[in-house]
Amino acid sequence: MSNEMQKPVIGFTCGDLNGIGIELIIKTLMDQRILDFCTPIVFASNKSLNFYRKAIPDSNFNCTNINNFTRINPKQVNIFNVWEEEVVITPGELNNTGGQYALKSLEEATKALKEGHIHGLVTAPIHKKNIQSESFQYSGHTPYLKAYFGVNDVVMLMVAENMRVGLVTEHVTVEEVAKHITKENIISKLQIIHQSLQKDFGIDKPKIAVLALNPHAGDEGLIGKEEIEIIKPAIKEAKNKMLIFGPYPADAFFARGTHEKFDAVLAMYHDQGLIPFKSLAFGEGVNYTAGLPAVRTSPDHGTAFDIAGKGKADHASFLAATFECIDIINRRMGYADRNRNPLRKISARMLANAIDERIEENEG
């Protein structure tokens, strides 16, 4: 098989038309070396890319226009024209147009992903307010993709090199968080993370840490009882099938570098996990939707309306999301190959057992 045949086809959504999404796509794909690793397809319009290309100095961005997947050119960036009409783009402005065309791009790209025309998807940032419509009533990409692919549960898994942080709750108010902290939810998230670490990240025997919900892990029930009544029982049950540790007090967990002992960390709510993650990821974090049959990644930031259209956007996180998407597709193929060969599966398990190390529990 030729190298061109082996390269995964990666789709890119444009995100909010008035945000930094298209600028990030251009900056990521203008380096021709990206074509050595994947065949890109941008779901937008040629006119919208031309609009933002003018704001980027020295943008050597070559592309070919396609309107069906039989015309994909593996040697160039492909623009799948989702719309042909003239659209008024107003960088930095929150309006219905930005959300409407973000949704058009997302719907066409997810359809292509589900039908197997593309192998993975990188989504540019949307604004969660102006994208709302009859066909999009979700708090973000993650619940939309969960519903679109009809899976029972997914995990927002933040990835930066060897650091991975998953969330039990995502975009819910702090007031609502505790209602969603149930034994069933925690176990479901742990199962998805465990399977993803094996299948998507090539870790045969993953170790996962669980953070507490309350300060000082509840201080034996003095500051909340969720640890005693919910989180510890969930960990105990999950330990029957996985290497799970905790619950760890969240305040010092990352500061002391404890996360480095684990392959992933499960946080209870959005800011508990994302504040330390973004502080340590140095702008190169990736949001990965674990639990889907397909591969989807995105940068770990939003639409950045304040700098949209000025050519100032840093594409480091978007570039990392692109390569993470490619890497996960390749690892999934490797996982499938390993599991087709029972001898390799046995040897991998023996190796994992041989190098296992004890991690001291910290229930405090």
Tab-separated table of N, CA and C in Angstrom, residues 168-294:
chain	number	residue	atom	x	y	z
A	168	VAL	N	-16.154	14.386	35.179
A	168	VAL	CA	-17.453	13.752	35.430
A	168	VAL	C	-18.562	14.665	34.926
A	169	THR	N	-18.480	15.959	35.259
A	169	THR	CA	-19.452	16.938	34.763
A	169	THR	C	-18.727	17.945	33.880
A	170	GLU	N	-19.435	18.481	32.894
A	170	GLU	CA	-18.789	19.394	31.948
A	170	GLU	C	-19.350	20.802	32.110
A	171	HIS	N	-20.237	21.198	31.227
A	171	HIS	CA	-20.753	22.566	31.249
A	171	HIS	C	-22.068	22.643	32.027
A	172	VAL	N	-21.946	22.474	33.346
A	172	VAL	CA	-23.093	22.649	34.235
A	172	VAL	C	-22.697	23.650	35.309
A	173	THR	N	-23.682	24.305	35.899
A	173	THR	CA	-23.391	25.298	36.927
A	173	THR	C	-22.825	24.619	38.169
A	174	VAL	N	-22.065	25.378	38.946
A	174	VAL	CA	-21.509	24.844	40.194
A	174	VAL	C	-22.632	24.351	41.102
A	175	GLU	N	-23.750	25.062	41.088
A	175	GLU	CA	-24.901	24.673	41.901
A	175	GLU	C	-25.403	23.272	41.541
A	176	GLU	N	-25.277	22.902	40.274
A	176	GLU	CA	-25.801	21.614	39.792
A	176	GLU	C	-24.792	20.474	39.907
A	177	VAL	N	-23.519	20.776	40.126
A	177	VAL	CA	-22.473	19.761	40.052
A	177	VAL	C	-22.768	18.552	40.939
A	178	ALA	N	-23.044	18.792	42.220
A	178	ALA	CA	-23.203	17.693	43.175
A	178	ALA	C	-24.317	16.725	42.775
A	179	LYS	N	-25.342	17.232	42.086
A	179	LYS	CA	-26.452	16.365	41.658
A	179	LYS	C	-26.004	15.324	40.643
A	180	HIS	N	-24.947	15.659	39.906
A	180	HIS	CA	-24.467	14.749	38.857
A	180	HIS	C	-23.356	13.817	39.355
A	181	ILE	N	-22.903	14.022	40.587
A	181	ILE	CA	-21.862	13.155	41.143
A	181	ILE	C	-22.537	11.924	41.734
A	182	THR	N	-22.681	10.906	40.907
A	182	THR	CA	-23.304	9.649	41.337
A	182	THR	C	-22.315	8.509	41.107
A	183	LYS	N	-22.543	7.437	41.818
A	183	LYS	CA	-21.689	6.253	41.667
A	183	LYS	C	-21.709	5.761	40.220
A	184	GLU	N	-22.903	5.754	39.634
A	184	GLU	CA	-23.052	5.266	38.259
A	184	GLU	C	-22.277	6.145	37.274
A	185	ASN	N	-22.369	7.464	37.436
A	185	ASN	CA	-21.662	8.377	36.529
A	185	ASN	C	-20.154	8.231	36.640
A	186	ILE	N	-19.664	8.119	37.869
A	186	ILE	CA	-18.219	7.989	38.075
A	186	ILE	C	-17.702	6.696	37.451
A	187	ILE	N	-18.391	5.599	37.683
A	187	ILE	CA	-17.958	4.311	37.125
A	187	ILE	C	-18.000	4.335	35.600
A	188	SER	N	-19.045	4.946	35.045
A	188	SER	CA	-19.150	5.045	33.583
A	188	SER	C	-17.974	5.814	33.003
A	189	LYS	N	-17.638	6.951	33.611
A	189	LYS	CA	-16.520	7.765	33.127
A	189	LYS	C	-15.197	7.001	33.258
A	190	LEU	N	-15.026	6.299	34.364
A	190	LEU	CA	-13.791	5.527	34.563
A	190	LEU	C	-13.660	4.426	33.524
A	191	GLN	N	-14.746	3.758	33.201
A	191	GLN	CA	-14.704	2.697	32.191
A	191	GLN	C	-14.314	3.251	30.824
A	192	ILE	N	-14.887	4.402	30.468
A	192	ILE	CA	-14.567	5.014	29.168
A	192	ILE	C	-13.108	5.442	29.120
A	193	ILE	N	-12.635	6.087	30.197
A	193	ILE	CA	-11.234	6.530	30.231
A	193	ILE	C	-10.301	5.325	30.148
A	194	HIS	N	-10.608	4.282	30.898
A	194	HIS	CA	-9.777	3.071	30.901
A	194	HIS	C	-9.687	2.464	29.505
A	195	GLN	N	-10.828	2.327	28.838
A	195	GLN	CA	-10.850	1.766	27.487
A	195	GLN	C	-10.112	2.673	26.505
A	196	SER	N	-10.281	3.990	26.668
A	196	SER	CA	-9.614	4.938	25.781
A	196	SER	C	-8.098	4.894	25.965
A	197	LEU	N	-7.636	4.795	27.191
A	197	LEU	CA	-6.203	4.731	27.441
A	197	LEU	C	-5.590	3.505	26.765
A	198	GLN	N	-6.321	2.402	26.766
A	198	GLN	CA	-5.829	1.198	26.106
A	198	GLN	C	-5.895	1.311	24.587
A	199	LYS	N	-7.052	1.713	24.084
A	199	LYS	CA	-7.318	1.702	22.641
A	199	LYS	C	-6.730	2.914	21.918
A	200	ASP	N	-6.864	4.084	22.522
A	200	ASP	CA	-6.487	5.335	21.850
A	200	ASP	C	-5.085	5.817	22.187
A	201	PHE	N	-4.553	5.366	23.336
A	201	PHE	CA	-3.244	5.859	23.769
A	201	PHE	C	-2.215	4.744	23.963
A	202	GLY	N	-2.600	3.503	23.678
A	202	GLY	CA	-1.654	2.398	23.684
A	202	GLY	C	-1.100	2.027	25.038
A	203	ILE	N	-1.880	2.264	26.114
A	203	ILE	CA	-1.425	1.932	27.479
A	203	ILE	C	-2.151	0.662	27.923
A	204	ASP	N	-1.433	-0.433	28.028
A	204	ASP	CA	-2.074	-1.729	28.288
A	204	ASP	C	-2.683	-1.841	29.677
A	205	LYS	N	-2.017	-1.269	30.662
A	205	LYS	CA	-2.481	-1.415	32.051
A	205	LYS	C	-2.531	-0.038	32.710
A	206	PRO	N	-3.499	0.792	32.329
A	206	PRO	CA	-3.518	2.189	32.795
A	206	PRO	C	-3.855	2.346	34.272
A	207	LYS	N	-3.272	3.378	34.861
A	207	LYS	CA	-3.552	3.744	36.253
A	207	LYS	C	-4.276	5.084	36.254
A	208	ILE	N	-5.417	5.148	36.941
A	208	ILE	CA	-6.263	6.339	36.921
A	208	ILE	C	-6.471	6.850	38.344
A	209	ALA	N	-6.268	8.150	38.533
A	209	ALA	CA	-6.512	8.794	39.826
A	209	ALA	C	-7.876	9.480	39.795
A	210	VAL	N	-8.555	9.476	40.931
A	210	VAL	CA	-9.854	10.136	41.065
A	210	VAL	C	-9.734	11.256	42.096
A	211	LEU	N	-10.187	12.457	41.718
A	211	LEU	CA	-10.152	13.573	42.660
A	211	LEU	C	-11.409	13.582	43.516
A	212	ALA	N	-11.285	14.141	44.710
A	212	ALA	CA	-12.432	14.309	45.599
A	212	ALA	C	-13.273	15.493	45.123
A	213	LEU	N	-14.490	15.571	45.623
A	213	LEU	CA	-15.356	16.710	45.286
A	213	LEU	C	-15.146	17.859	46.265
A	214	ASN	N	-15.061	17.537	47.552
A	214	ASN	CA	-15.017	18.545	48.605
A	214	ASN	C	-13.589	18.858	49.040
A	215	PRO	N	-13.372	20.027	49.694
A	215	PRO	CA	-12.050	20.348	50.226
A	215	PRO	C	-11.558	19.260	51.170
A	216	HIS	N	-10.274	18.946	51.105
A	216	HIS	CA	-9.649	17.934	51.971
A	216	HIS	C	-10.339	16.582	51.862
A	217	ALA	N	-10.890	16.289	50.678
A	217	ALA	CA	-11.593	15.019	50.432
A	217	ALA	C	-12.679	14.783	51.475
A	218	GLY	N	-13.296	15.885	51.934
A	218	GLY	CA	-14.428	15.774	52.847
A	218	GLY	C	-14.087	15.692	54.313
A	219	ASP	N	-12.789	15.544	54.642
A	219	ASP	CA	-12.377	15.426	56.055
A	219	ASP	C	-13.244	14.438	56.825
A	220	GLU	N	-13.300	13.204	56.287
A	220	GLU	CA	-14.068	12.121	56.930
A	220	GLU	C	-15.517	12.517	57.203
A	221	GLY	N	-16.093	13.265	56.288
A	221	GLY	CA	-17.510	13.612	56.406
A	221	GLY	C	-17.800	14.932	57.062
A	222	LEU	N	-16.759	15.631	57.543
A	222	LEU	CA	-16.985	16.926	58.184
A	222	LEU	C	-17.308	18.016	57.159
A	223	ILE	N	-16.757	17.870	55.939
A	223	ILE	CA	-16.994	18.869	54.880
A	223	ILE	C	-17.638	18.160	53.692
A	224	GLY	N	-18.812	17.621	53.884
A	224	GLY	CA	-19.498	16.924	52.803
A	224	GLY	C	-19.319	15.424	52.887
A	225	LYS	N	-20.323	14.703	52.450
A	225	LYS	CA	-20.328	13.247	52.576
A	225	LYS	C	-20.211	12.517	51.232
A	226	GLU	N	-20.037	13.279	50.131
A	226	GLU	CA	-19.973	12.632	48.807
A	226	GLU	C	-18.823	11.637	48.704
A	227	GLU	N	-17.699	11.951	49.336
A	227	GLU	CA	-16.557	11.037	49.259
A	227	GLU	C	-16.887	9.700	49.905
A	228	ILE	N	-17.513	9.739	51.090
A	228	ILE	CA	-17.832	8.512	51.828
A	228	ILE	C	-18.968	7.743	51.165
A	229	GLU	N	-19.999	8.460	50.756
A	229	GLU	CA	-21.219	7.797	50.289
A	229	GLU	C	-21.222	7.467	48.805
A	230	ILE	N	-20.430	8.205	48.002
A	230	ILE	CA	-20.503	8.027	46.540
A	230	ILE	C	-19.153	7.692	45.920
A	231	ILE	N	-18.160	8.559	46.137
A	231	ILE	CA	-16.911	8.438	45.383
A	231	ILE	C	-16.104	7.207	45.796
A	232	LYS	N	-15.922	6.987	47.107
A	232	LYS	CA	-15.166	5.805	47.556
A	232	LYS	C	-15.850	4.502	47.148
A	233	PRO	N	-17.177	4.362	47.306
A	233	PRO	CA	-17.827	3.138	46.825
A	233	PRO	C	-17.663	2.928	45.318
A	234	ALA	N	-17.682	4.008	44.542
A	234	ALA	CA	-17.491	3.895	43.089
A	234	ALA	C	-16.080	3.394	42.780
A	235	ILE	N	-15.090	3.950	43.489
A	235	ILE	CA	-13.707	3.526	43.288
A	235	ILE	C	-13.541	2.060	43.676
A	236	LYS	N	-14.123	1.675	44.792
A	236	LYS	CA	-14.017	0.289	45.259
A	236	LYS	C	-14.570	-0.684	44.230
A	237	GLU	N	-15.733	-0.343	43.651
A	237	GLU	CA	-16.334	-1.226	42.643
A	237	GLU	C	-15.497	-1.253	41.371
A	238	ALA	N	-15.011	-0.086	40.950
A	238	ALA	CA	-14.224	-0.017	39.719
A	238	ALA	C	-12.906	-0.780	39.845
A	239	LYS	N	-12.379	-0.874	41.067
A	239	LYS	CA	-11.107	-1.566	41.289
A	239	LYS	C	-11.171	-3.048	40.952
A	240	ASN	N	-12.365	-3.592	40.866
A	240	ASN	CA	-12.494	-5.001	40.503
A	240	ASN	C	-11.995	-5.267	39.086
A	241	LYS	N	-12.004	-4.228	38.240
A	241	LYS	CA	-11.624	-4.413	36.840
A	241	LYS	C	-10.515	-3.470	36.369
A	242	MET	N	-10.195	-2.446	37.174
A	242	MET	CA	-9.236	-1.438	36.732
A	242	MET	C	-8.322	-1.023	37.875
A	243	LEU	N	-7.221	-0.361	37.528
A	243	LEU	CA	-6.315	0.203	38.537
A	243	LEU	C	-6.747	1.637	38.812
A	244	ILE	N	-7.541	1.816	39.867
A	244	ILE	CA	-8.102	3.116	40.221
A	244	ILE	C	-7.617	3.501	41.615
A	245	PHE	N	-7.252	4.777	41.800
A	245	PHE	CA	-6.717	5.238	43.075
A	245	PHE	C	-7.394	6.543	43.496
A	246	GLY	N	-7.530	6.745	44.817
A	246	GLY	CA	-8.111	7.983	45.325
A	246	GLY	C	-9.179	7.704	46.364
A	247	PRO	N	-10.024	8.684	46.684
A	247	PRO	CA	-10.051	10.038	46.111
A	247	PRO	C	-8.968	10.941	46.713
A	248	TYR	N	-8.362	11.738	45.875
A	248	TYR	CA	-7.300	12.641	46.286
A	248	TYR	C	-7.845	14.063	46.471
A	249	PRO	N	-7.440	14.756	47.531
A	249	PRO	CA	-7.802	16.171	47.658
A	249	PRO	C	-7.291	16.927	46.438
A	250	ALA	N	-8.137	17.748	45.855
A	250	ALA	CA	-7.795	18.368	44.573
A	250	ALA	C	-6.813	19.522	44.701
A	251	ASP	N	-6.754	20.171	45.871
A	251	ASP	CA	-5.997	21.418	45.971
A	251	ASP	C	-4.505	21.237	45.728
A	252	ALA	N	-3.916	20.167	46.246
A	252	ALA	CA	-2.465	19.991	46.125
A	252	ALA	C	-2.068	18.911	45.123
A	253	PHE	N	-3.039	18.255	44.524
A	253	PHE	CA	-2.767	17.088	43.680
A	253	PHE	C	-1.829	17.421	42.514
A	254	PHE	N	-2.135	18.461	41.784
A	254	PHE	CA	-1.306	18.831	40.629
A	254	PHE	C	-0.062	19.595	41.071
A	255	ALA	N	-0.215	20.431	42.088
A	255	ALA	CA	0.918	21.243	42.545
A	255	ALA	C	2.077	20.370	43.010
A	256	ARG	N	1.766	19.209	43.596
A	256	ARG	CA	2.808	18.297	44.076
A	256	ARG	C	3.292	17.332	42.994
A	257	GLY	N	2.725	17.453	41.804
A	257	GLY	CA	3.130	16.566	40.709
A	257	GLY	C	2.604	15.156	40.827
A	258	THR	N	1.590	14.954	41.684
A	258	THR	CA	1.049	13.607	41.868
A	258	THR	C	0.457	13.062	40.575
A	259	HIS	N	-0.057	13.952	39.712
A	259	HIS	CA	-0.655	13.502	38.453
A	259	HIS	C	0.338	12.768	37.565
A	260	GLU	N	1.627	13.014	37.765
A	260	GLU	CA	2.644	12.382	36.928
A	260	GLU	C	2.768	10.884	37.195
A	261	LYS	N	2.198	10.414	38.292
A	261	LYS	CA	2.241	8.981	38.616
A	261	LYS	C	1.138	8.200	37.910
A	262	PHE	N	0.239	8.924	37.251
A	262	PHE	CA	-0.933	8.280	36.662
A	262	PHE	C	-1.022	8.534	35.159
A	263	ASP	N	-1.767	7.652	34.506
A	263	ASP	CA	-1.992	7.803	33.069
A	263	ASP	C	-3.151	8.746	32.785
A	264	ALA	N	-4.034	8.938	33.758
A	264	ALA	CA	-5.150	9.875	33.610
A	264	ALA	C	-5.688	10.227	34.986
A	265	VAL	N	-6.392	11.354	35.038
A	265	VAL	CA	-7.016	11.832	36.270
A	265	VAL	C	-8.482	12.122	35.966
A	266	LEU	N	-9.374	11.689	36.847
A	266	LEU	CA	-10.792	12.023	36.707
A	266	LEU	C	-11.153	13.095	37.722
A	267	ALA	N	-11.498	14.287	37.212
A	267	ALA	CA	-11.939	15.397	38.058
A	267	ALA	C	-13.458	15.385	38.139
A	268	MET	N	-13.987	15.973	39.200
A	268	MET	CA	-15.428	15.946	39.396
A	268	MET	C	-16.168	16.998	38.588
A	269	TYR	N	-15.528	18.165	38.356
A	269	TYR	CA	-16.225	19.223	37.625
A	269	TYR	C	-15.239	20.031	36.785
A	270	HIS	N	-15.787	20.848	35.912
A	270	HIS	CA	-15.056	21.552	34.861
A	270	HIS	C	-13.812	22.286	35.370
A	271	ASP	N	-13.989	23.270	36.236
A	271	ASP	CA	-12.856	24.092	36.648
A	271	ASP	C	-11.869	23.334	37.522
A	272	GLN	N	-12.345	22.343	38.263
A	272	GLN	CA	-11.440	21.545	39.093
A	272	GLN	C	-10.382	20.867	38.230
A	273	GLY	N	-10.780	20.428	37.049
A	273	GLY	CA	-9.845	19.759	36.159
A	273	GLY	C	-9.147	20.690	35.189
A	274	LEU	N	-9.879	21.687	34.670
A	274	LEU	CA	-9.323	22.495	33.584
A	274	LEU	C	-8.401	23.621	34.036
A	275	ILE	N	-8.594	24.146	35.242
A	275	ILE	CA	-7.680	25.197	35.706
A	275	ILE	C	-6.255	24.652	35.841
A	276	PRO	N	-6.035	23.539	36.554
A	276	PRO	CA	-4.658	23.022	36.602
A	276	PRO	C	-4.169	22.512	35.250
A	277	PHE	N	-5.080	21.915	34.463
A	277	PHE	CA	-4.658	21.403	33.164
A	277	PHE	C	-4.134	22.521	32.272
A	278	LYS	N	-4.917	23.596	32.139
A	278	LYS	CA	-4.500	24.691	31.259
A	278	LYS	C	-3.269	25.413	31.795
A	279	SER	N	-3.102	25.400	33.114
A	279	SER	CA	-1.917	26.031	33.703
A	279	SER	C	-0.649	25.250	33.363
A	280	LEU	N	-0.788	23.933	33.232
A	280	LEU	CA	0.371	23.076	32.989
A	280	LEU	C	0.583	22.743	31.520
A	281	ALA	N	-0.455	22.936	30.691
A	281	ALA	CA	-0.368	22.537	29.281
A	281	ALA	C	0.330	23.571	28.410
A	282	PHE	N	0.555	24.771	28.929
A	282	PHE	CA	1.295	25.824	28.227
A	282	PHE	C	0.722	26.114	26.833
A	283	GLY	N	-0.595	26.176	26.743
A	283	GLY	CA	-1.234	26.566	25.491
A	283	GLY	C	-1.260	25.500	24.424
A	284	GLU	N	-0.873	24.274	24.763
A	284	GLU	CA	-0.844	23.212	23.764
A	284	GLU	C	-1.756	22.047	24.152
A	285	GLY	N	-2.792	22.344	24.945
A	285	GLY	CA	-3.729	21.310	25.357
A	285	GLY	C	-4.717	20.968	24.250
A	286	VAL	N	-5.235	19.746	24.322
A	286	VAL	CA	-6.182	19.249	23.332
A	286	VAL	C	-7.395	18.671	24.053
A	287	ASN	N	-8.576	18.946	23.508
A	287	ASN	CA	-9.818	18.386	24.022
A	287	ASN	C	-10.175	17.181	23.146
A	288	TYR	N	-10.217	15.995	23.746
A	288	TYR	CA	-10.531	14.765	23.012
A	288	TYR	C	-11.819	14.163	23.559
A	289	THR	N	-12.724	13.782	22.665
A	289	THR	CA	-13.976	13.167	23.091
A	289	THR	C	-13.799	11.657	23.155
A	290	ALA	N	-13.523	11.138	24.351
A	290	ALA	CA	-13.343	9.697	24.532
A	290	ALA	C	-14.709	9.008	24.608
A	291	GLY	N	-14.788	7.822	24.008
A	291	GLY	CA	-16.021	7.046	24.062
A	291	GLY	C	-16.801	7.023	22.768
A	292	LEU	N	-16.384	7.812	21.780
A	292	LEU	CA	-17.039	7.805	20.471
A	292	LEU	C	-16.455	6.692	19.600
A	293	PRO	N	-17.229	6.184	18.640
A	293	PRO	CA	-16.655	5.231	17.687
A	293	PRO	C	-15.685	5.902	16.725
A	294	ALA	N	-15.762	7.219	16.580
A	294	ALA	CA	-14.885	7.988	15.703
A	294	ALA	C	-13.973	8.878	16.544
